[in-house]
Amino acid sequence: MPTAPIRALLAFAILVTGAGSALPAPSEALKLAGEVHDIFEAKCTDCHGPEIPRPKGKFGYVLDLKKMASNPEYIVPGKPEKSDLYRMVEDEEMPGEDANVPPLTSEEKATVKRWIEIGAPGDLPPRAGHEAAAPKAAPPKPREPFLRHFFRWAGRFHPLTTHFPVALMFVAAFAEGIAWASGRDKWLQTVRFLIILAALGAVGASVSGWVNAYFSSYNKEPWALLWWHRWLGTATGVWCVICAASSGARPRSDERRYFRVALFVGAVLVAISGFLGSALIYGLNHYQWTN
């Protein structure tokens, strides 16, 4: 029977041997990095390529494997199940519905997973070998059904439709302020006209926003922004309709005062919803003064 020290040495030797066997050979690391680079180049550069002026989620360095591996928001080396990038690829959230390429195949997903498991190495093989190992071009995307294609196309009008409630709510609030300060009731008809148009525009913006979001893909950070923008925008649309319904309140009445407060609150809601919408594209700090 081995003594306790010998048993401890044997256990340590087994542990060291097992850990060493998990380490990949340099050739495997280079090969996997090259294959992952090719996969990302074929499937991800439409939305996150370095040449895109405004990549989705301000994430435009998908081909820089070293930079990605150093960002724990995307990759946790050695732990694909805790890496958001792999989970989105595995769940086919990326490439998204609006991408021009199909999702990763099971073999490509396995390659990305193995690459993260071995530590997400960033060194690529020599260019000549890298090109020789490039995967075959992805098959053409199947033709989209007409209704699905129509709704995807219609959803792209969402940014345009948001301009109507944004502009009209602010002008209506400004006109209501003039009516209140000057005491001239003739402004109230202008306010009512503006707020009715704003409510119609808000309903259109809310509907097109839900359609557009269904066909869009975002990485980790903007998903929270999308949730807030979607629900706050919907609530703002409902609020605008309520304001329009109460816009006929008599001058200098309690109902008019309630309407005036609701109108100014609606203008603030429109501003916040618009800010969150632009943050989905440009990031939360897009208004900061310094670079």
PDB file of C-alpha atoms in Angstrom, residues 142-290:
ATOM      1  CA  PRO A 142     -33.341  30.838 -49.838  1.00  0.00           C
ATOM      2  CA  ARG A 143     -35.949  33.187 -51.287  1.00  0.00           C
ATOM      3  CA  GLU A 144     -37.996  34.839 -48.563  1.00  0.00           C
ATOM      4  CA  PRO A 145     -41.812  34.461 -48.579  1.00  0.00           C
ATOM      5  CA  PHE A 146     -43.609  37.541 -49.896  1.00  0.00           C
ATOM      6  CA  LEU A 147     -45.381  38.539 -46.651  1.00  0.00           C
ATOM      7  CA  ARG A 148     -42.227  38.130 -44.578  1.00  0.00           C
ATOM      8  CA  HIS A 149     -40.262  40.172 -47.089  1.00  0.00           C
ATOM      9  CA  PHE A 150     -43.011  42.842 -47.100  1.00  0.00           C
ATOM     10  CA  PHE A 151     -43.016  43.214 -43.309  1.00  0.00           C
ATOM     11  CA  ARG A 152     -39.216  43.321 -43.202  1.00  0.00           C
ATOM     12  CA  TRP A 153     -39.311  46.090 -45.832  1.00  0.00           C
ATOM     13  CA  ALA A 154     -42.121  47.978 -44.068  1.00  0.00           C
ATOM     14  CA  GLY A 155     -40.296  47.847 -40.734  1.00  0.00           C
ATOM     15  CA  ARG A 156     -37.416  49.803 -42.218  1.00  0.00           C
ATOM     16  CA  PHE A 157     -39.672  52.867 -42.301  1.00  0.00           C
ATOM     17  CA  HIS A 158     -39.629  53.025 -38.499  1.00  0.00           C
ATOM     18  CA  PRO A 159     -36.885  55.697 -38.283  1.00  0.00           C
ATOM     19  CA  LEU A 160     -38.883  57.832 -40.724  1.00  0.00           C
ATOM     20  CA  THR A 161     -42.183  57.500 -38.843  1.00  0.00           C
ATOM     21  CA  THR A 162     -40.612  58.539 -35.537  1.00  0.00           C
ATOM     22  CA  HIS A 163     -39.975  62.041 -36.858  1.00  0.00           C
ATOM     23  CA  PHE A 164     -43.681  62.881 -36.913  1.00  0.00           C
ATOM     24  CA  PRO A 165     -44.527  62.361 -33.210  1.00  0.00           C
ATOM     25  CA  VAL A 166     -41.176  63.811 -32.138  1.00  0.00           C
ATOM     26  CA  ALA A 167     -41.611  67.045 -34.085  1.00  0.00           C
ATOM     27  CA  LEU A 168     -45.367  67.448 -33.659  1.00  0.00           C
ATOM     28  CA  MET A 169     -45.430  66.786 -29.895  1.00  0.00           C
ATOM     29  CA  PHE A 170     -42.781  69.439 -29.303  1.00  0.00           C
ATOM     30  CA  VAL A 171     -44.522  71.960 -31.558  1.00  0.00           C
ATOM     31  CA  ALA A 172     -47.861  71.201 -29.873  1.00  0.00           C
ATOM     32  CA  ALA A 173     -46.312  71.761 -26.436  1.00  0.00           C
ATOM     33  CA  PHE A 174     -44.767  75.013 -27.694  1.00  0.00           C
ATOM     34  CA  ALA A 175     -48.121  76.191 -29.092  1.00  0.00           C
ATOM     35  CA  GLU A 176     -49.882  75.281 -25.841  1.00  0.00           C
ATOM     36  CA  GLY A 177     -47.303  77.328 -23.971  1.00  0.00           C
ATOM     37  CA  ILE A 178     -48.012  80.323 -26.202  1.00  0.00           C
ATOM     38  CA  ALA A 179     -51.753  79.913 -25.651  1.00  0.00           C
ATOM     39  CA  TRP A 180     -51.292  79.741 -21.888  1.00  0.00           C
ATOM     40  CA  ALA A 181     -48.912  82.725 -21.728  1.00  0.00           C
ATOM     41  CA  SER A 182     -50.850  84.968 -24.110  1.00  0.00           C
ATOM     42  CA  GLY A 183     -54.364  83.925 -23.140  1.00  0.00           C
ATOM     43  CA  ARG A 184     -55.315  83.686 -26.821  1.00  0.00           C
ATOM     44  CA  ASP A 185     -57.688  80.768 -27.321  1.00  0.00           C
ATOM     45  CA  LYS A 186     -57.171  80.690 -31.093  1.00  0.00           C
ATOM     46  CA  TRP A 187     -53.939  78.750 -30.475  1.00  0.00           C
ATOM     47  CA  LEU A 188     -55.903  75.864 -28.957  1.00  0.00           C
ATOM     48  CA  GLN A 189     -57.217  74.662 -32.320  1.00  0.00           C
ATOM     49  CA  THR A 190     -53.648  74.574 -33.597  1.00  0.00           C
ATOM     50  CA  VAL A 191     -52.637  72.534 -30.564  1.00  0.00           C
ATOM     51  CA  ARG A 192     -55.452  70.062 -31.155  1.00  0.00           C
ATOM     52  CA  PHE A 193     -54.579  69.680 -34.826  1.00  0.00           C
ATOM     53  CA  LEU A 194     -50.921  69.051 -33.992  1.00  0.00           C
ATOM     54  CA  ILE A 195     -51.560  66.570 -31.188  1.00  0.00           C
ATOM     55  CA  ILE A 196     -53.991  64.507 -33.307  1.00  0.00           C
ATOM     56  CA  LEU A 197     -51.383  64.222 -36.062  1.00  0.00           C
ATOM     57  CA  ALA A 198     -48.738  63.390 -33.434  1.00  0.00           C
ATOM     58  CA  ALA A 199     -50.925  60.605 -32.009  1.00  0.00           C
ATOM     59  CA  LEU A 200     -51.477  59.082 -35.452  1.00  0.00           C
ATOM     60  CA  GLY A 201     -47.741  59.258 -36.101  1.00  0.00           C
ATOM     61  CA  ALA A 202     -46.962  57.716 -32.709  1.00  0.00           C
ATOM     62  CA  VAL A 203     -49.227  54.747 -33.407  1.00  0.00           C
ATOM     63  CA  GLY A 204     -47.532  54.206 -36.768  1.00  0.00           C
ATOM     64  CA  ALA A 205     -44.085  54.536 -35.202  1.00  0.00           C
ATOM     65  CA  SER A 206     -44.932  52.024 -32.465  1.00  0.00           C
ATOM     66  CA  VAL A 207     -46.258  49.414 -34.882  1.00  0.00           C
ATOM     67  CA  SER A 208     -43.370  49.802 -37.334  1.00  0.00           C
ATOM     68  CA  GLY A 209     -40.930  49.691 -34.407  1.00  0.00           C
ATOM     69  CA  TRP A 210     -42.165  46.290 -33.263  1.00  0.00           C
ATOM     70  CA  VAL A 211     -41.957  44.975 -36.822  1.00  0.00           C
ATOM     71  CA  ASN A 212     -38.458  46.391 -37.324  1.00  0.00           C
ATOM     72  CA  ALA A 213     -37.200  44.959 -34.022  1.00  0.00           C
ATOM     73  CA  TYR A 214     -38.413  41.485 -34.975  1.00  0.00           C
ATOM     74  CA  PHE A 215     -36.117  41.444 -37.994  1.00  0.00           C
ATOM     75  CA  SER A 216     -33.132  43.090 -36.290  1.00  0.00           C
ATOM     76  CA  SER A 217     -30.234  41.645 -34.311  1.00  0.00           C
ATOM     77  CA  TYR A 218     -28.267  43.292 -31.540  1.00  0.00           C
ATOM     78  CA  ASN A 219     -25.443  42.175 -29.300  1.00  0.00           C
ATOM     79  CA  LYS A 220     -25.549  42.110 -25.508  1.00  0.00           C
ATOM     80  CA  GLU A 221     -25.602  45.802 -24.619  1.00  0.00           C
ATOM     81  CA  PRO A 222     -28.242  47.042 -27.068  1.00  0.00           C
ATOM     82  CA  TRP A 223     -30.672  44.261 -26.158  1.00  0.00           C
ATOM     83  CA  ALA A 224     -31.409  46.052 -22.863  1.00  0.00           C
ATOM     84  CA  LEU A 225     -31.742  49.334 -24.754  1.00  0.00           C
ATOM     85  CA  LEU A 226     -34.076  47.675 -27.248  1.00  0.00           C
ATOM     86  CA  TRP A 227     -36.333  46.450 -24.431  1.00  0.00           C
ATOM     87  CA  TRP A 228     -36.603  49.923 -22.917  1.00  0.00           C
ATOM     88  CA  HIS A 229     -36.988  51.650 -26.287  1.00  0.00           C
ATOM     89  CA  ARG A 230     -39.673  49.188 -27.393  1.00  0.00           C
ATOM     90  CA  TRP A 231     -41.862  49.379 -24.289  1.00  0.00           C
ATOM     91  CA  LEU A 232     -41.335  53.054 -23.507  1.00  0.00           C
ATOM     92  CA  GLY A 233     -42.044  53.862 -27.157  1.00  0.00           C
ATOM     93  CA  THR A 234     -45.258  51.842 -27.028  1.00  0.00           C
ATOM     94  CA  ALA A 235     -46.317  53.565 -23.795  1.00  0.00           C
ATOM     95  CA  THR A 236     -45.526  56.932 -25.391  1.00  0.00           C
ATOM     96  CA  GLY A 237     -47.777  56.078 -28.333  1.00  0.00           C
ATOM     97  CA  VAL A 238     -50.639  55.254 -25.964  1.00  0.00           C
ATOM     98  CA  TRP A 239     -49.967  58.472 -24.024  1.00  0.00           C
ATOM     99  CA  CYS A 240     -50.144  60.528 -27.244  1.00  0.00           C
ATOM    100  CA  VAL A 241     -53.520  58.983 -28.086  1.00  0.00           C
ATOM    101  CA  ILE A 242     -54.802  59.890 -24.601  1.00  0.00           C
ATOM    102  CA  CYS A 243     -53.549  63.463 -25.087  1.00  0.00           C
ATOM    103  CA  ALA A 244     -55.291  63.674 -28.455  1.00  0.00           C
ATOM    104  CA  ALA A 245     -58.553  62.435 -26.946  1.00  0.00           C
ATOM    105  CA  SER A 246     -58.430  65.123 -24.246  1.00  0.00           C
ATOM    106  CA  SER A 247     -57.208  67.964 -26.482  1.00  0.00           C
ATOM    107  CA  GLY A 248     -60.685  69.440 -26.806  1.00  0.00           C
ATOM    108  CA  ALA A 249     -60.764  70.555 -23.159  1.00  0.00           C
ATOM    109  CA  ARG A 250     -62.260  74.024 -22.616  1.00  0.00           C
ATOM    110  CA  PRO A 251     -59.885  76.964 -22.062  1.00  0.00           C
ATOM    111  CA  ARG A 252     -58.985  77.819 -18.467  1.00  0.00           C
ATOM    112  CA  SER A 253     -60.741  74.729 -17.115  1.00  0.00           C
ATOM    113  CA  ASP A 254     -59.334  72.067 -14.823  1.00  0.00           C
ATOM    114  CA  GLU A 255     -59.463  69.604 -17.721  1.00  0.00           C
ATOM    115  CA  ARG A 256     -57.319  71.988 -19.776  1.00  0.00           C
ATOM    116  CA  ARG A 257     -54.740  72.195 -17.030  1.00  0.00           C
ATOM    117  CA  TYR A 258     -54.613  68.385 -16.804  1.00  0.00           C
ATOM    118  CA  PHE A 259     -54.259  68.183 -20.563  1.00  0.00           C
ATOM    119  CA  ARG A 260     -51.426  70.726 -20.514  1.00  0.00           C
ATOM    120  CA  VAL A 261     -49.490  68.674 -17.964  1.00  0.00           C
ATOM    121  CA  ALA A 262     -50.098  65.483 -19.955  1.00  0.00           C
ATOM    122  CA  LEU A 263     -48.931  67.204 -23.141  1.00  0.00           C
ATOM    123  CA  PHE A 264     -45.627  68.305 -21.638  1.00  0.00           C
ATOM    124  CA  VAL A 265     -45.099  64.849 -20.107  1.00  0.00           C
ATOM    125  CA  GLY A 266     -45.754  63.357 -23.548  1.00  0.00           C
ATOM    126  CA  ALA A 267     -43.112  65.613 -25.095  1.00  0.00           C
ATOM    127  CA  VAL A 268     -40.595  64.383 -22.514  1.00  0.00           C
ATOM    128  CA  LEU A 269     -41.532  60.744 -23.186  1.00  0.00           C
ATOM    129  CA  VAL A 270     -41.072  61.253 -26.909  1.00  0.00           C
ATOM    130  CA  ALA A 271     -37.634  62.756 -26.301  1.00  0.00           C
ATOM    131  CA  ILE A 272     -36.519  59.860 -24.086  1.00  0.00           C
ATOM    132  CA  SER A 273     -37.813  57.244 -26.526  1.00  0.00           C
ATOM    133  CA  GLY A 274     -36.013  58.980 -29.379  1.00  0.00           C
ATOM    134  CA  PHE A 275     -32.779  59.074 -27.391  1.00  0.00           C
ATOM    135  CA  LEU A 276     -32.956  55.332 -26.688  1.00  0.00           C
ATOM    136  CA  GLY A 277     -33.642  54.651 -30.351  1.00  0.00           C
ATOM    137  CA  SER A 278     -30.568  56.581 -31.453  1.00  0.00           C
ATOM    138  CA  ALA A 279     -28.530  54.878 -28.699  1.00  0.00           C
ATOM    139  CA  LEU A 280     -29.269  51.528 -30.331  1.00  0.00           C
ATOM    140  CA  ILE A 281     -27.237  52.691 -33.322  1.00  0.00           C
ATOM    141  CA  TYR A 282     -24.687  55.121 -31.898  1.00  0.00           C
ATOM    142  CA  GLY A 283     -24.362  53.949 -28.273  1.00  0.00           C
ATOM    143  CA  LEU A 284     -25.442  55.557 -24.995  1.00  0.00           C
ATOM    144  CA  ASN A 285     -22.655  58.141 -25.049  1.00  0.00           C
ATOM    145  CA  HIS A 286     -23.364  59.515 -28.518  1.00  0.00           C
ATOM    146  CA  TYR A 287     -24.062  62.994 -27.133  1.00  0.00           C
ATOM    147  CA  GLN A 288     -20.858  63.296 -25.144  1.00  0.00           C
ATOM    148  CA  TRP A 289     -18.732  66.310 -26.050  1.00  0.00           C
ATOM    149  CA  THR A 290     -15.270  64.748 -25.782  1.00  0.00           C
TER     150      THR A 290
END
